Rosetta silent file (secondary structure, phi, psi, omega in degrees, C-alpha in Angstrom):
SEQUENCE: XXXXXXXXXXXXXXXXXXXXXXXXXXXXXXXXXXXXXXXXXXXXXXXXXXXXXXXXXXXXXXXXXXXXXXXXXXXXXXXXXXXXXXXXXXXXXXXXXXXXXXXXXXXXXXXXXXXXXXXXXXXXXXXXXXXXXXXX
SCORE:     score description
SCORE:     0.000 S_00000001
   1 L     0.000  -42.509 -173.532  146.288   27.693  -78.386 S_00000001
   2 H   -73.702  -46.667  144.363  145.890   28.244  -74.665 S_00000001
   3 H   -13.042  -82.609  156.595  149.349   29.353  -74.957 S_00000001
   4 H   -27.336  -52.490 -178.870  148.385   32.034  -77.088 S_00000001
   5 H   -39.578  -76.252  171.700  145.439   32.891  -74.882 S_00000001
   6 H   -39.878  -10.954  148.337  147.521   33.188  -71.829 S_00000001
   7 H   -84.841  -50.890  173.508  149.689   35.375  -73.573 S_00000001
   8 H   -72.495  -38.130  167.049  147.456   37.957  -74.747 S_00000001
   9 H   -13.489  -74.343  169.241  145.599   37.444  -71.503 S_00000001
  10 H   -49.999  -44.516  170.123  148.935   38.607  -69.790 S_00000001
  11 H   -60.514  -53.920  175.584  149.391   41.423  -72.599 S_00000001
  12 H   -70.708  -16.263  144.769  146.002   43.192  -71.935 S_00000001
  13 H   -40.385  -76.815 -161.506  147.360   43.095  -68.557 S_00000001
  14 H   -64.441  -50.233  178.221  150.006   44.415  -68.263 S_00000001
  15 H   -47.372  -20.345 -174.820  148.762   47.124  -70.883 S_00000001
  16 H   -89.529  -17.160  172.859  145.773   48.200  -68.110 S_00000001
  17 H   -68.539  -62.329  168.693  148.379   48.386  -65.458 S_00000001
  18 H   -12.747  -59.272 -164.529  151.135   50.251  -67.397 S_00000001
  19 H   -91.633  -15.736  154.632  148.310   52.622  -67.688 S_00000001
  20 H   -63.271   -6.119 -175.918  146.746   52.762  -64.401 S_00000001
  21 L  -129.785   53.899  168.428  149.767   53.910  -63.086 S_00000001
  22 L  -134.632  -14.566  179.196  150.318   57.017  -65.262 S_00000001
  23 L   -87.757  154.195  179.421  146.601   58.379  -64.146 S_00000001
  24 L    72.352   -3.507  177.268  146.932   60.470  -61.415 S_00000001
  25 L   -77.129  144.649 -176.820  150.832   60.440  -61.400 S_00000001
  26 L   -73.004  101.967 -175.402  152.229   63.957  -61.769 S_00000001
  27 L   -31.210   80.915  152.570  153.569   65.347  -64.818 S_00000001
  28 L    32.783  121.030 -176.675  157.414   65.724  -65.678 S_00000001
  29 H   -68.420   15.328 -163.342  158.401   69.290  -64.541 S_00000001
  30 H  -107.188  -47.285  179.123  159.235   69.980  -68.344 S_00000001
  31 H   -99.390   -5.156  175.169  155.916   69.447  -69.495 S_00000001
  32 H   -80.702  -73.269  134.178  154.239   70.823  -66.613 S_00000001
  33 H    31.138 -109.196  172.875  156.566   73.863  -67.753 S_00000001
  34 H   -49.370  -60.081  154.233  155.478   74.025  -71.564 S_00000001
  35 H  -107.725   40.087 -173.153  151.953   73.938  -70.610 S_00000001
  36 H   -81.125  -75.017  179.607  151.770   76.141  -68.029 S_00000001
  37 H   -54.394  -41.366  154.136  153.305   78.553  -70.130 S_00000001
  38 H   -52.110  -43.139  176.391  150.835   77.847  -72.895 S_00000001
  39 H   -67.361  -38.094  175.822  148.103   78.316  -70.927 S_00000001
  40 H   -74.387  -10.994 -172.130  149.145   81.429  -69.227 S_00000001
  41 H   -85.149  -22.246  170.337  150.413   83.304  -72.806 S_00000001
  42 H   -53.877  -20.681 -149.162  146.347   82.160  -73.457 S_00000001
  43 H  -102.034  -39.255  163.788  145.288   83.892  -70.276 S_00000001
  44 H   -28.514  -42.958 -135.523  147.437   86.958  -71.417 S_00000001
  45 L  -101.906   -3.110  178.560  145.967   86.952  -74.818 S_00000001
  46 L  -138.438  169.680 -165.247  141.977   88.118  -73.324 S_00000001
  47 L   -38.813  -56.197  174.947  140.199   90.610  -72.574 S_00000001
  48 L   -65.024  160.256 -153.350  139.797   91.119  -69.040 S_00000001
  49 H   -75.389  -58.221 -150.587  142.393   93.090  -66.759 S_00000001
  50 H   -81.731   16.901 -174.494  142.594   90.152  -64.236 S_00000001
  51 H  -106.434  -50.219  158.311  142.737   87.042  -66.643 S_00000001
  52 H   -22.375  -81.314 -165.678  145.804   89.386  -68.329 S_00000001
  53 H   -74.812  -20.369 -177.564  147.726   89.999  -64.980 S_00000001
  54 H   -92.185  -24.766  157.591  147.244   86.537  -63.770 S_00000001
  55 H   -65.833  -84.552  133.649  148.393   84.830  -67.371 S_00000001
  56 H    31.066  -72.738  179.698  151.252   87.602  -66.928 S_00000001
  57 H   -75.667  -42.352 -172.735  152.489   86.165  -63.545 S_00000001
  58 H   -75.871  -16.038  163.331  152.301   82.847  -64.234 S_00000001
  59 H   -64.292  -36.691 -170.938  154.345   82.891  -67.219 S_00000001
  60 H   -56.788  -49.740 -168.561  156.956   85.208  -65.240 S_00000001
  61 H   -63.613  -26.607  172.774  156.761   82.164  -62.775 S_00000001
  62 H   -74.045  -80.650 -164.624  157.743   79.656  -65.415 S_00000001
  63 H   -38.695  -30.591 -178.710  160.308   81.801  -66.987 S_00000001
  64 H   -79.573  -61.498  171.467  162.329   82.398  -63.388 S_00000001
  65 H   -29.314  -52.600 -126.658  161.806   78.926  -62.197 S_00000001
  66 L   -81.079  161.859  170.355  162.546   77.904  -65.531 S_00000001
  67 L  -145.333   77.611 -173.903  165.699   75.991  -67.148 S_00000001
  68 L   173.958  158.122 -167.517  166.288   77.012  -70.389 S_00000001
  69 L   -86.085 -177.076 -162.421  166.221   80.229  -72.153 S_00000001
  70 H   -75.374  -28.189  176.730  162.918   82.192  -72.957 S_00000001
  71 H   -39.394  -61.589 -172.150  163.581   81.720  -76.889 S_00000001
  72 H   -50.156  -30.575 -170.247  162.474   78.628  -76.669 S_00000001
  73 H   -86.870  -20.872  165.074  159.143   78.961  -75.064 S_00000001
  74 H   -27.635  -58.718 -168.305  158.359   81.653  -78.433 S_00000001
  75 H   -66.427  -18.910 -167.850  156.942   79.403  -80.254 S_00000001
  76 H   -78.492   -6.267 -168.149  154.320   78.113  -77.946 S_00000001
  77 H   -99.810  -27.161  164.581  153.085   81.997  -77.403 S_00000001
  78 H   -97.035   -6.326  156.450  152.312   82.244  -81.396 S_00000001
  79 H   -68.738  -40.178  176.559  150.836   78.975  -81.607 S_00000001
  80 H   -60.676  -50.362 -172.213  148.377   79.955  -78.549 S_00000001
  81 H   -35.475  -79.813  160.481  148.259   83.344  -80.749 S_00000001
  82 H     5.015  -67.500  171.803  147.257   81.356  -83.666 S_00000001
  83 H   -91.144  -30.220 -170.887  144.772   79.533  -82.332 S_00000001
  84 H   -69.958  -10.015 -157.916  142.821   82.288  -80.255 S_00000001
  85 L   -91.354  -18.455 -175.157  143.001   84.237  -83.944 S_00000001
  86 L   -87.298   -0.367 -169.477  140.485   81.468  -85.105 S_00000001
  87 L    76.434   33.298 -147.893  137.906   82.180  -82.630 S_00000001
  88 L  -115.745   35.860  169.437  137.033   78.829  -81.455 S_00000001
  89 L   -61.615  145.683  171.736  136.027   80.538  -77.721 S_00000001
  90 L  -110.073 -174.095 -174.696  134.485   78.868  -75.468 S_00000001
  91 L  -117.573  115.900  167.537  130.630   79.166  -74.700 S_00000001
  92 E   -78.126  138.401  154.361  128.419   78.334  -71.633 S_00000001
  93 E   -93.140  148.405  172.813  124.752   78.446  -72.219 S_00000001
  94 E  -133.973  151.588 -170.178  123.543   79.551  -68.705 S_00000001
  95 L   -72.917   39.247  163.506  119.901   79.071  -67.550 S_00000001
  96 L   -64.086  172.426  171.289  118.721   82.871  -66.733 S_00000001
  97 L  -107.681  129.563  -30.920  115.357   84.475  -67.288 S_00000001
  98 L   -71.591  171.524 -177.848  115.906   85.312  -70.250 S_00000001
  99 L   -82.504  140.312  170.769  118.662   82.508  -71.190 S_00000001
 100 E  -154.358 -161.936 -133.388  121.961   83.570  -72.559 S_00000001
 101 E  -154.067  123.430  173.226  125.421   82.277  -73.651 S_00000001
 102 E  -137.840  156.926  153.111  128.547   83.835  -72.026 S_00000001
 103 L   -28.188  158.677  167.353  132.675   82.998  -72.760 S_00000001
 104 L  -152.575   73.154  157.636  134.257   80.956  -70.810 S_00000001
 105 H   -14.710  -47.276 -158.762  137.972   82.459  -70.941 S_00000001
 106 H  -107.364  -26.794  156.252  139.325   80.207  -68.467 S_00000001
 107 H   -61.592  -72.091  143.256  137.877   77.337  -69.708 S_00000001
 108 H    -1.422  -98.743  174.064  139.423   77.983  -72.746 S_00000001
 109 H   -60.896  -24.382  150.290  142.629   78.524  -72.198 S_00000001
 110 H   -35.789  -86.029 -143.261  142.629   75.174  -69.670 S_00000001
 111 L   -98.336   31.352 -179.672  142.078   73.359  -72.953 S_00000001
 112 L   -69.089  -50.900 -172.204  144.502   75.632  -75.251 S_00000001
 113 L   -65.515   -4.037 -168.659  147.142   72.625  -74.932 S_00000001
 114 L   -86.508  -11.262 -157.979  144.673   70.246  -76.253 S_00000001
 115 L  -103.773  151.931 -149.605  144.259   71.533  -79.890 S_00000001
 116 H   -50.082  -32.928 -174.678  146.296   69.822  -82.508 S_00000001
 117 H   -71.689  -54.465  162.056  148.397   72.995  -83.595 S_00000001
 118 H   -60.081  -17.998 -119.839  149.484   74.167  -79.931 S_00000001
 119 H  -123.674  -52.596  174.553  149.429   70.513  -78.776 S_00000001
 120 H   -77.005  -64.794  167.016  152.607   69.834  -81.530 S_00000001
 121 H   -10.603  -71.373 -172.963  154.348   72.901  -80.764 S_00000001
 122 H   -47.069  -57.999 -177.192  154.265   72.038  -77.250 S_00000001
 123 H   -69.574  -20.230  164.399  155.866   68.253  -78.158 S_00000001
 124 H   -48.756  -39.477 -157.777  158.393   70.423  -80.588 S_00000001
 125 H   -85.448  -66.042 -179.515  159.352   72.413  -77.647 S_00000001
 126 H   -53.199  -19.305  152.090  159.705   69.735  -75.035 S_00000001
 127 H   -66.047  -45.288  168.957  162.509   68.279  -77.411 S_00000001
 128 H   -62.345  -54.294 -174.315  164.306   71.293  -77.638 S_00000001
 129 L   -57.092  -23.277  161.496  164.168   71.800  -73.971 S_00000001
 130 H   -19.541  -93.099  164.175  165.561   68.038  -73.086 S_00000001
 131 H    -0.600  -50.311 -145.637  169.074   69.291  -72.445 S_00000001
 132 H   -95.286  -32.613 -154.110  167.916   72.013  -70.303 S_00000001
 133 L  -107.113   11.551  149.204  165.551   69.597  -67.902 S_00000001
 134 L     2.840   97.271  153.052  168.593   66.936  -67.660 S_00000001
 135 L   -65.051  144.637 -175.843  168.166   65.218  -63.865 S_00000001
 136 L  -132.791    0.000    0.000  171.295   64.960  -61.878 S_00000001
């Protein structure tokens, strides 16, 4: 029995370290990549001029940098599509006289990579792209 303990004891170890030492460690330049690019075809994808041109460069910045061709990264620009088509923006209430409710665009698209439909895409994409992100 103490055996036993002393084993899981040692399991739920090792499981909180494993995982302390993935927070704050830096993401794989592949997936840093993929949703990078998601976020910026999101930033593309609204209204304002300068949310546009700045989603705009930063994809351009993936795509040069990048190592693999742009086909691949398609799908992740209609899955962002996809999801902005359901309207799920998101909303601050802010504390004015009188109180009101405005987008939050940037907020948003920050949390584009999170929602289940872009979120597989993204792991679809990151398979395809293996090959291409190969260390050497």
């Amino acid at each position: 029995m103490r055996a036993v303990l002393l084993l899981l004891l040692g399991l739920i170890v090792m499981g909180e370290t494993a995982q302390a030492h993935t927070i704050g460690a830096p993401r794989p330049a592949m997936l840093r990549d993929v949703e990078g690019y998601a976020i910026a075809a999101c930033l593309v994808h609204q209204a304002e001029p300068y949310l546009k041109d700045q989603g705009y460069a930063w994809g351009n910045a993936i795509i040069q940098r990048g190592k693999a061709p742009i086909e691949v990264l398609a799908p992740i620009e209609d899955a962002v599509k996809l999801e902005i088509a359901k309207g799920d923006m998101a909303i601050i209430h802010v504390d004015t006289n009188p109180p009101e409710n405005k987008t939050a665009p940037v907020l948003y698209c920050g949390e584009i990579i999170d929602m289940p439909s872009v979120r597989a895409t993204i792991q679809k994409t990151v398979t395809k792209l293996k090959p291409f992100y190969r260390y050497k």
